[in-house]
Amino acid sequence: MKNQPSVRSVTEPAREIKVWKEADVVVVGGGPGGIGSAIAAARTGAKTVLIERYGYLGGIATGGLVNIIPNLADISGKQRIYGLTAEMLSRLDRRGGTTYPPKKDWGSADKDVVDYYHEANMDWFYIRKDTDTGQRRLIYTAVVDPEILKDEFNDMVLETGVDLLLHSWGTRVIMDGNKVKGVFFESKSGRQAILGKVIIDATGDGDLFVSAGADFDNECDNRRRTAWLAQVLWITNVNLKKFGDFKASQPEKYRELNQELAKLDGYPMFFKGLLKNQPNTVWYHGMQPQPERTDAMDVEQLSRIDIRARKRALITYEFMKKHMPGFEDSFIMLTAPQLGTQGGRRITGEYTLTEKDLESDEVFEDTIAVLANNDYGEISVKHPALCIPYRCLVPIKVDGLLVAGRSFSCADTINETFNIIPHCLTYGQAAGTAAALAVKAGVQPRKVDYKTLQDNLRKQGVNLPDTKQVKKGSAPSKVPGRAKEYYYQDYTVAGQGDPRHEPRI
Ligand SMILES: Cc1cc2nc3c(=O)[nH]c(=O)nc-3n(C[C@H](O)[C@H](O)[C@H](O)COP(=O)(O)OP(=O)(O)OC[C@H]3O[C@@H](n4cnc5c(N)ncnc54)[C@H](O)[C@@H]3O)c2cc1C
């Protein structure tokens, strides 16, 4: 048996901490989950504070440059996501900050319509196969300008009267028995505290619920998208017409160049940027399966990933500029200010969503969201919508605490499909509304009346089913893996075979 390295430790002395604010609802983390929470809590009448560790809102949606807002409708074209996502898109629309297919094309099997997104290498975000007819259909998905979105999120949050504090890192919860009653945070102004009646952990990684001693799960199969961390790269001033002509006329040469780039450790796959206000731009998501799962909670690994990602971005850019027709005058427009992280801790809630729910048409008594179930082939066609119960946001045991965003209570097999930006905004909208209602009623979040919560959400434009129509689904059978061929369409063209055989960092 190997000797374990000795771990040195020091004791931190106790000290008095200044209380910066007292509020009804304190939201930690300003990504989609936190923004949804803060806006909804304030609109429902709660005195609300939102703290965010970086200098802008949006989390991975803006800082991670993952600006594609997918699965807004199901495969038939029926819109499923409304509420704050619809509000965000309509505000962005007024400023030219979003591009999306016209409504008449949602669910369309028209070849020209579908091919436009296929050509952009955006199959995973825009196209699904209808297993009944064999046709490819267009999914309603939007792309957003992250710089306009940062400003719009500030406005949306501040208009509701939320106290917004940026550059503030939530570190630990303050407990009273099994109840959370505040948070400590660190900033350039030192360590301070905020007291609140309900705390919402919207850090994405569950930074706070772990300090509350809440049960959680962080299992994550490394074949899943959620197990990979990635830094997004945007290259602009690309002559896409010239590139397209070259790819079409010399597919072998194109393949060879991609193989060469992959051998150099560059990224051989990009999406054509679809934003109308940013022509000639391409997006590299840099997401590639690793032989072992990456760990968003390991700061040493995060450092190594960022360093390597920067190197790979430059390898890619320099290679493309030198060798790929159309990229001669290109330049790096932006690398994501923050690493795209996911696959962190997931709370163990009063209900845990699993694969079985994909095949059930159950309308939960406490449904707070209806999401398009688009990624599971035949199952999706049979069960195009999935209801999410409020209990997925409520930790077992710990009081005074809710969770919003990607760390909601679910199996990792489900998380990779249902952790996306519009979904996290939706969970946030429900968590914030519930927190405010709990404060009003003087009850713990787990005791919030579901019907009152749903009535409030409906008033905010969330589309919810009538819970009286409870319909049990068919017995669950084995759920196939997600349709990976869509994501890796161009990557496999690069001839690397199984992309999981990438070198580890
Ligand atoms: C590479 C990659 C590509 C993706 N592509 C897409 C895509 O195209 N479309 C899509 O819809 N989804 C995509 N996703 C998933 C999606 O971006 C996330 O699941 C979603 O943003 C999660 O929202 P969230 O609010 O839960 O967490 P996050 O977006 O991670 O937001 C958490 C926020 O909390 C802040 N925070 C964290 N810890 C603390 C702390 N201790 N104190 C204070 N603040 C803190 C963070 O700075 C951040 O602002 C992608 C994810 C990755 C990693």
XYZ file of C-alpha atoms and ligand atoms in Angstrom:
558
model
C 0.000 0.000 0.000
C 1.319 3.430 -0.970
C 2.096 5.967 1.705
C -0.549 8.678 1.771
C 0.974 12.162 1.433
C 0.644 14.019 4.709
C -1.894 16.855 4.577
C -0.893 19.898 6.547
C -3.589 22.070 7.985
C -3.951 25.222 10.029
C -6.766 26.434 12.260
C -8.579 29.581 11.231
C -9.303 31.739 14.271
C -12.942 32.739 14.900
C -13.734 36.404 14.244
C -16.630 38.865 14.184
C -18.087 39.362 10.712
C -19.954 42.494 9.611
C -23.520 41.919 8.356
C -23.744 43.717 5.007
C -27.500 43.291 4.491
C -30.569 41.500 5.784
C -33.078 40.333 3.210
C -36.001 37.979 2.737
C -34.346 36.026 -0.067
C -30.608 35.770 -0.725
C -29.550 34.337 -4.080
C -25.938 33.262 -4.540
C -24.760 32.934 -8.160
C -25.821 35.140 -11.065
C -26.153 32.562 -13.859
C -29.477 31.587 -15.478
C -30.652 29.844 -12.270
C -29.750 32.796 -10.038
C -31.094 35.476 -12.376
C -34.419 33.643 -12.666
C -34.541 33.253 -8.876
C -33.742 36.876 -8.058
C -36.166 38.386 -10.584
C -39.014 36.077 -9.549
C -38.443 36.528 -5.804
C -38.431 40.315 -6.124
C -41.480 40.336 -8.397
C -43.298 38.202 -5.846
C -42.659 40.858 -3.227
C -39.533 39.649 -1.401
C -36.664 41.915 -0.425
C -33.999 40.189 -2.480
C -30.214 40.217 -2.677
C -28.246 38.619 -5.514
C -24.488 38.109 -5.253
C -22.228 37.007 -8.085
C -18.506 36.246 -8.000
C -17.702 37.851 -11.380
C -18.334 41.361 -12.722
C -21.286 40.436 -14.951
C -24.420 38.314 -14.897
C -25.278 35.307 -17.050
C -22.913 32.608 -15.790
C -21.883 30.203 -18.494
C -24.533 31.603 -20.842
C -22.600 34.884 -21.177
C -19.164 34.397 -19.562
C -18.801 30.907 -20.982
C -19.896 32.109 -24.461
C -22.322 29.200 -24.775
C -24.929 31.405 -26.374
C -27.239 28.822 -27.920
C -30.677 28.582 -26.275
C -31.991 25.211 -27.442
C -35.059 23.016 -27.054
C -37.546 25.849 -26.749
C -40.095 23.709 -28.598
C -40.561 19.995 -29.082
C -40.026 18.063 -32.275
C -43.536 18.852 -33.557
C -42.792 22.577 -33.219
C -44.948 23.094 -30.126
C -43.372 25.746 -27.935
C -42.691 24.447 -24.422
C -40.555 27.145 -22.808
C -42.170 30.469 -21.941
C -41.727 32.614 -18.820
C -38.438 34.437 -18.308
C -36.752 32.845 -21.319
C -39.434 34.251 -23.623
C -39.112 37.610 -21.881
C -35.319 37.577 -22.267
C -35.568 36.737 -25.974
C -38.151 39.397 -26.685
C -35.999 42.041 -24.933
C -32.956 40.919 -26.901
C -34.961 40.932 -30.113
C -35.686 44.640 -29.681
C -31.904 45.285 -29.625
C -30.961 42.908 -32.449
C -29.331 40.612 -29.888
C -30.912 37.313 -30.883
C -31.498 35.263 -34.019
C -33.962 32.370 -34.290
C -35.955 30.589 -36.973
C -39.366 32.059 -37.874
C -42.281 30.372 -36.129
C -43.536 28.807 -39.365
C -40.298 26.737 -39.488
C -40.511 25.247 -35.986
C -40.981 21.502 -36.445
C -40.516 21.867 -40.219
C -39.130 18.950 -42.244
C -38.418 21.201 -45.236
C -35.026 20.158 -46.619
C -33.765 23.703 -47.289
C -34.747 24.863 -43.823
C -33.096 21.900 -42.093
C -30.007 21.963 -44.317
C -29.232 25.569 -43.361
C -28.596 24.439 -39.760
C -26.917 21.235 -40.873
C -24.484 23.304 -42.954
C -23.757 25.397 -39.864
C -22.841 22.125 -38.086
C -25.633 22.867 -35.605
C -27.471 19.572 -35.868
C -27.507 18.868 -32.162
C -29.057 22.217 -31.329
C -31.538 22.463 -34.209
C -32.327 19.103 -35.779
C -34.017 15.947 -34.517
C -35.044 12.834 -36.363
C -38.740 12.065 -36.276
C -38.618 8.309 -35.664
C -42.225 7.936 -36.892
C -41.540 9.324 -40.372
C -37.737 9.183 -40.595
C -37.720 12.915 -41.415
C -35.339 15.444 -39.914
C -37.211 18.263 -38.193
C -36.221 21.724 -37.063
C -36.245 22.480 -33.339
C -36.988 26.036 -32.165
C -33.641 27.231 -30.819
C -32.283 30.772 -30.488
C -28.763 32.197 -30.435
C -28.017 35.286 -28.347
C -25.373 37.988 -28.266
C -23.672 37.553 -24.872
C -22.546 41.180 -24.580
C -26.067 42.535 -25.134
C -27.393 39.825 -22.839
C -25.095 40.864 -19.962
C -26.529 44.392 -20.100
C -30.094 43.131 -20.508
C -29.736 40.797 -17.509
C -28.483 43.731 -15.402
C -31.555 45.721 -16.438
C -33.974 42.868 -15.833
C -32.586 42.274 -12.347
C -32.242 45.910 -11.315
C -35.708 46.903 -12.628
C -37.248 44.538 -10.065
C -35.449 46.273 -7.174
C -33.017 43.433 -6.443
C -29.903 44.457 -4.494
C -27.171 43.240 -6.841
C -23.604 42.794 -5.613
C -20.958 41.728 -8.112
C -17.376 40.632 -7.383
C -18.624 38.787 -4.327
C -17.886 35.116 -3.741
C -20.319 33.196 -1.500
C -18.248 30.918 0.709
C -20.355 29.258 3.415
C -23.872 29.244 4.739
C -24.665 30.381 8.260
C -26.684 27.725 10.071
C -29.121 27.704 12.959
C -29.600 24.005 13.685
C -30.682 22.464 10.371
C -31.858 25.793 8.994
C -29.815 28.088 6.787
C -30.090 31.702 7.892
C -27.490 33.504 5.827
C -24.249 33.365 3.902
C -20.702 34.544 4.305
C -19.093 36.077 1.251
C -15.629 37.324 0.337
C -14.797 40.325 -1.802
C -12.227 43.102 -2.084
C -14.100 44.648 0.861
C -13.242 41.620 2.998
C -15.406 38.894 4.530
C -19.013 39.910 5.231
C -22.362 38.252 5.891
C -25.873 38.533 4.507
C -28.793 37.259 6.569
C -31.907 35.947 4.878
C -35.072 33.931 5.463
C -34.535 31.755 2.403
C -31.180 31.227 0.693
C -31.070 30.041 -2.922
C -27.951 28.185 -3.996
C -27.588 29.074 -7.690
C -23.824 28.591 -7.868
C -24.296 25.739 -10.346
C -21.887 23.596 -8.357
C -23.744 23.614 -5.044
C -20.955 25.563 -3.308
C -23.353 26.548 -0.559
C -25.498 23.489 0.021
C -22.369 21.451 0.631
C -21.514 23.722 3.558
C -25.058 23.259 4.902
C -24.411 19.538 5.149
C -27.099 18.795 2.540
C -27.042 15.414 0.835
C -25.887 15.526 -2.758
C -24.689 13.364 -5.619
C -21.751 14.113 -7.891
C -21.582 10.912 -9.884
C -21.087 11.684 -13.539
C -20.289 9.186 -16.273
C -17.377 10.584 -18.255
C -19.059 9.701 -21.548
C -21.649 12.343 -20.834
C -21.460 15.940 -22.002
C -21.755 17.121 -18.419
C -18.443 15.457 -17.547
C -16.458 17.726 -19.879
C -15.297 21.223 -19.142
C -14.457 23.524 -21.997
C -13.318 26.992 -22.941
C -15.166 28.503 -25.883
C -13.298 30.352 -28.636
C -14.725 32.731 -31.242
C -12.847 33.512 -34.456
C -14.121 36.246 -36.751
C -13.485 37.898 -40.127
C -13.759 34.478 -41.733
C -14.720 34.270 -45.402
C -17.362 31.601 -44.909
C -18.283 31.508 -48.589
C -14.696 30.699 -49.548
C -14.468 28.129 -46.739
C -17.762 26.509 -47.809
C -16.687 26.309 -51.448
C -13.407 24.688 -50.446
C -15.104 22.144 -48.162
C -17.611 21.222 -50.887
C -15.114 21.031 -53.734
C -12.213 19.370 -51.905
C -13.699 17.192 -49.135
C -10.606 14.960 -48.974
C -8.251 17.897 -48.524
C -10.622 19.356 -45.910
C -10.581 16.061 -44.029
C -6.794 15.868 -44.172
C -6.422 19.397 -42.798
C -8.755 18.571 -39.931
C -6.822 15.422 -39.152
C -3.587 17.375 -39.124
C -5.097 19.978 -36.787
C -6.377 17.266 -34.455
C -2.892 15.703 -34.313
C -1.501 19.091 -33.303
C -4.058 19.151 -30.440
C -6.220 21.831 -32.058
C -10.027 21.773 -32.319
C -11.208 20.229 -35.589
C -14.852 21.233 -35.202
C -16.669 24.541 -35.122
C -20.182 25.904 -35.462
C -20.911 28.655 -37.930
C -22.004 31.626 -35.853
C -25.669 32.270 -36.617
C -26.041 35.708 -35.044
C -27.208 38.153 -37.722
C -25.379 41.035 -36.004
C -22.047 39.156 -35.997
C -21.400 37.876 -39.525
C -18.284 35.922 -40.559
C -17.783 34.454 -37.096
C -17.272 30.840 -36.027
C -17.683 29.280 -32.593
C -15.524 26.525 -31.128
C -17.113 24.922 -28.086
C -13.960 22.927 -27.409
C -16.034 20.167 -25.823
C -14.444 16.805 -26.180
C -14.915 13.675 -24.155
C -12.043 12.829 -21.862
C -10.943 9.323 -20.879
C -11.585 10.386 -17.288
C -14.139 12.835 -16.070
C -13.021 16.347 -15.398
C -13.866 17.780 -12.003
C -15.220 21.305 -11.730
C -14.494 21.222 -8.000
C -10.756 20.561 -8.348
C -8.983 23.896 -8.632
C -5.712 22.317 -9.762
C -7.504 20.594 -12.606
C -9.414 23.768 -13.490
C -6.088 25.581 -13.787
C -4.622 22.891 -16.029
C -7.710 22.839 -18.256
C -7.675 26.606 -18.706
C -3.960 26.652 -19.544
C -4.298 23.833 -22.025
C -7.467 25.321 -23.555
C -5.663 28.595 -24.213
C -2.837 26.726 -25.911
C -5.310 24.738 -28.024
C -7.155 27.916 -29.015
C -3.953 29.422 -30.364
C -2.921 26.203 -32.103
C -6.332 26.146 -33.788
C -6.327 29.777 -34.793
C -2.772 29.774 -36.158
C -3.365 26.562 -38.110
C -6.676 27.712 -39.589
C -5.272 31.084 -40.600
C -2.302 29.485 -42.309
C -3.932 26.490 -43.979
C -7.728 26.675 -44.172
C -9.128 28.594 -47.171
C -11.383 31.398 -45.925
C -9.475 31.939 -42.672
C -6.599 34.004 -44.123
C -7.756 37.331 -42.624
C -9.397 35.902 -39.525
C -8.548 36.802 -35.947
C -9.542 35.716 -32.467
C -12.534 37.789 -31.466
C -12.822 36.426 -27.940
C -12.052 33.511 -25.696
C -14.623 32.878 -22.996
C -13.866 34.896 -19.854
C -14.778 31.845 -17.784
C -14.303 28.142 -18.258
C -17.508 26.296 -19.125
C -18.086 24.050 -16.156
C -20.772 21.504 -15.448
C -21.099 18.057 -13.932
C -20.781 19.463 -10.410
C -22.785 18.513 -7.345
C -26.497 17.833 -7.637
C -28.675 18.252 -4.578
C -30.568 15.257 -3.226
C -34.030 16.727 -3.287
C -37.443 15.602 -2.168
C -37.833 14.188 -5.684
C -34.999 13.016 -7.935
C -35.686 13.063 -11.655
C -34.455 9.914 -13.392
C -34.593 8.218 -16.785
C -37.931 6.681 -15.840
C -39.526 10.118 -15.938
C -38.683 10.444 -19.619
C -41.200 7.761 -20.411
C -43.889 8.907 -18.065
C -46.536 11.464 -18.949
C -47.179 12.157 -15.317
C -48.182 15.718 -14.533
C -46.780 16.065 -11.036
C -48.981 17.711 -8.464
C -46.144 20.228 -7.933
C -45.150 20.735 -11.594
C -43.241 24.007 -11.996
C -41.946 23.592 -15.545
C -42.725 21.737 -18.745
C -39.691 21.023 -20.901
C -39.338 19.623 -24.389
C -38.014 16.071 -24.245
C -36.072 16.129 -27.509
C -32.951 14.048 -27.111
C -34.105 10.483 -26.767
C -35.188 9.376 -30.241
C -38.344 7.283 -30.230
C -39.045 8.056 -26.574
C -39.031 11.784 -27.319
C -41.454 11.367 -30.191
C -43.813 9.378 -27.923
C -43.333 11.613 -24.868
C -42.496 15.076 -26.246
C -42.785 16.906 -22.922
C -41.441 16.344 -19.437
C -42.882 17.850 -16.261
C -40.462 18.987 -13.552
C -41.678 18.881 -9.947
C -40.888 21.660 -7.450
C -39.496 19.015 -5.097
C -36.388 18.734 -7.339
C -35.374 22.145 -5.965
C -36.014 21.338 -2.292
C -33.221 19.621 -0.335
C -34.154 16.815 1.979
C -33.384 17.629 5.630
C -31.998 21.187 5.333
C -34.460 24.067 5.794
C -34.299 27.667 4.612
C -32.619 26.531 1.411
C -33.593 26.039 -2.230
C -31.518 25.124 -5.259
C -31.845 26.699 -8.703
C -30.039 25.795 -11.903
C -28.032 22.832 -13.055
C -27.557 21.347 -9.569
C -31.256 20.432 -9.274
C -32.078 16.949 -8.004
C -31.656 14.504 -10.854
C -29.627 11.566 -12.120
C -26.545 12.481 -14.177
C -28.170 10.748 -17.162
C -30.908 13.374 -17.057
C -28.758 16.333 -16.091
C -26.993 16.513 -19.453
C -30.272 17.196 -21.244
C -32.110 19.244 -18.657
C -29.341 21.556 -17.365
C -29.419 23.948 -20.300
C -29.869 27.707 -20.117
C -33.651 28.047 -20.678
C -34.296 25.217 -18.246
C -32.121 26.755 -15.542
C -33.906 30.104 -15.943
C -37.171 28.198 -15.503
C -36.014 26.408 -12.336
C -34.826 29.779 -11.032
C -38.163 31.413 -11.724
C -39.866 28.678 -9.699
C -37.322 28.739 -6.849
C -37.479 32.529 -6.495
C -41.280 32.558 -6.537
C -41.432 29.746 -3.986
C -38.891 31.450 -1.721
C -40.921 34.670 -1.702
C -44.151 32.757 -1.030
C -42.497 30.868 1.827
C -41.418 34.159 3.416
C -44.900 35.645 2.977
C -46.598 32.617 4.492
C -43.966 32.234 7.243
C -43.332 28.595 6.297
C -40.336 26.580 5.191
C -39.863 26.294 1.409
C -40.847 22.596 1.496
C -44.248 23.602 2.899
C -45.112 26.085 0.163
C -48.584 25.468 -1.194
C -48.120 24.017 -4.685
C -51.293 25.489 -6.087
C -50.404 29.004 -4.931
C -46.936 28.548 -6.435
C -48.364 27.398 -9.762
C -50.928 30.220 -9.860
C -48.107 32.707 -9.307
C -45.960 31.142 -12.013
C -48.852 31.201 -14.484
C -49.321 34.916 -13.764
C -45.637 35.367 -14.679
C -46.224 33.742 -18.073
C -44.997 30.228 -17.242
C -46.912 27.611 -19.176
C -48.099 24.911 -16.775
C -50.500 22.035 -17.318
C -53.665 21.535 -15.376
C -52.528 19.274 -12.534
C -55.935 17.617 -12.403
C -55.084 15.859 -15.668
C -52.825 13.345 -13.953
C -52.034 10.646 -16.446
C -49.605 7.876 -15.560
C -47.167 6.968 -18.313
C -46.379 3.561 -19.712
C -43.987 1.289 -17.842
C -40.460 2.556 -18.330
C -38.139 0.591 -20.540
C -34.438 1.099 -21.119
C -33.610 4.640 -22.214
C -31.053 4.849 -25.014
C -28.118 7.244 -24.746
C -28.393 10.701 -26.135
C -28.098 11.139 -29.912
C -24.373 11.882 -29.890
C -23.994 11.677 -33.652
C -25.556 15.123 -33.865
C -22.948 16.757 -31.684
C -19.940 15.109 -33.244
C -21.020 15.176 -36.830
C -18.046 17.160 -38.081
C -15.649 15.927 -35.450
C -15.878 12.352 -36.657
C -15.473 13.582 -40.233
C -12.062 14.663 -39.006
C -11.271 10.966 -38.997
C -10.287 10.568 -35.398
C -12.613 7.679 -34.736
C -13.954 7.627 -31.227
C -13.395 11.124 -29.850
C -13.153 9.685 -26.341
C -9.599 8.635 -27.107
C -8.429 12.185 -26.766
C -5.290 12.676 -24.688
C -5.974 13.638 -21.083
C -4.939 16.965 -19.834
C -18.904 23.969 -22.588
C -20.365 24.079 -22.307
C -21.247 24.306 -23.361
C -22.596 24.443 -23.111
N -23.423 24.749 -24.152
C -24.700 25.098 -23.896
C -25.508 25.669 -24.921
O -25.061 25.886 -26.032
N -26.787 25.965 -24.606
C -27.303 25.771 -23.359
O -28.468 26.097 -23.138
N -26.557 25.255 -22.371
C -25.264 24.957 -22.603
N -24.475 24.493 -21.581
C -25.076 24.289 -20.249
C -25.449 25.605 -19.556
O -24.594 26.641 -19.947
C -25.393 25.499 -18.056
O -25.873 24.273 -17.598
C -26.215 26.647 -17.438
O -25.565 27.875 -17.715
C -26.347 26.435 -15.960
O -26.902 27.564 -15.364
P -26.686 27.783 -13.809
O -27.253 29.117 -13.461
O -27.148 26.596 -13.064
O -25.088 27.773 -13.633
P -23.976 28.704 -14.241
O -24.295 29.163 -15.607
O -22.704 27.991 -13.998
O -24.045 29.982 -13.306
C -23.584 29.935 -11.969
C -23.251 31.357 -11.571
O -22.865 31.369 -10.215
C -21.636 32.062 -10.062
N -20.987 31.449 -8.903
C -20.495 30.190 -8.821
N -20.033 29.953 -7.596
C -20.234 31.094 -6.892
C -19.991 31.462 -5.557
N -19.441 30.603 -4.683
N -20.331 32.714 -5.158
C -20.888 33.608 -6.042
N -21.148 33.308 -7.311
C -20.837 32.058 -7.725
C -20.922 31.854 -11.366
O -19.943 32.845 -11.601
C -22.081 31.923 -12.351
O -22.390 33.243 -12.716
C -23.100 24.333 -21.795
C -22.230 24.085 -20.747
C -20.875 23.973 -20.987
C -19.946 23.730 -19.845
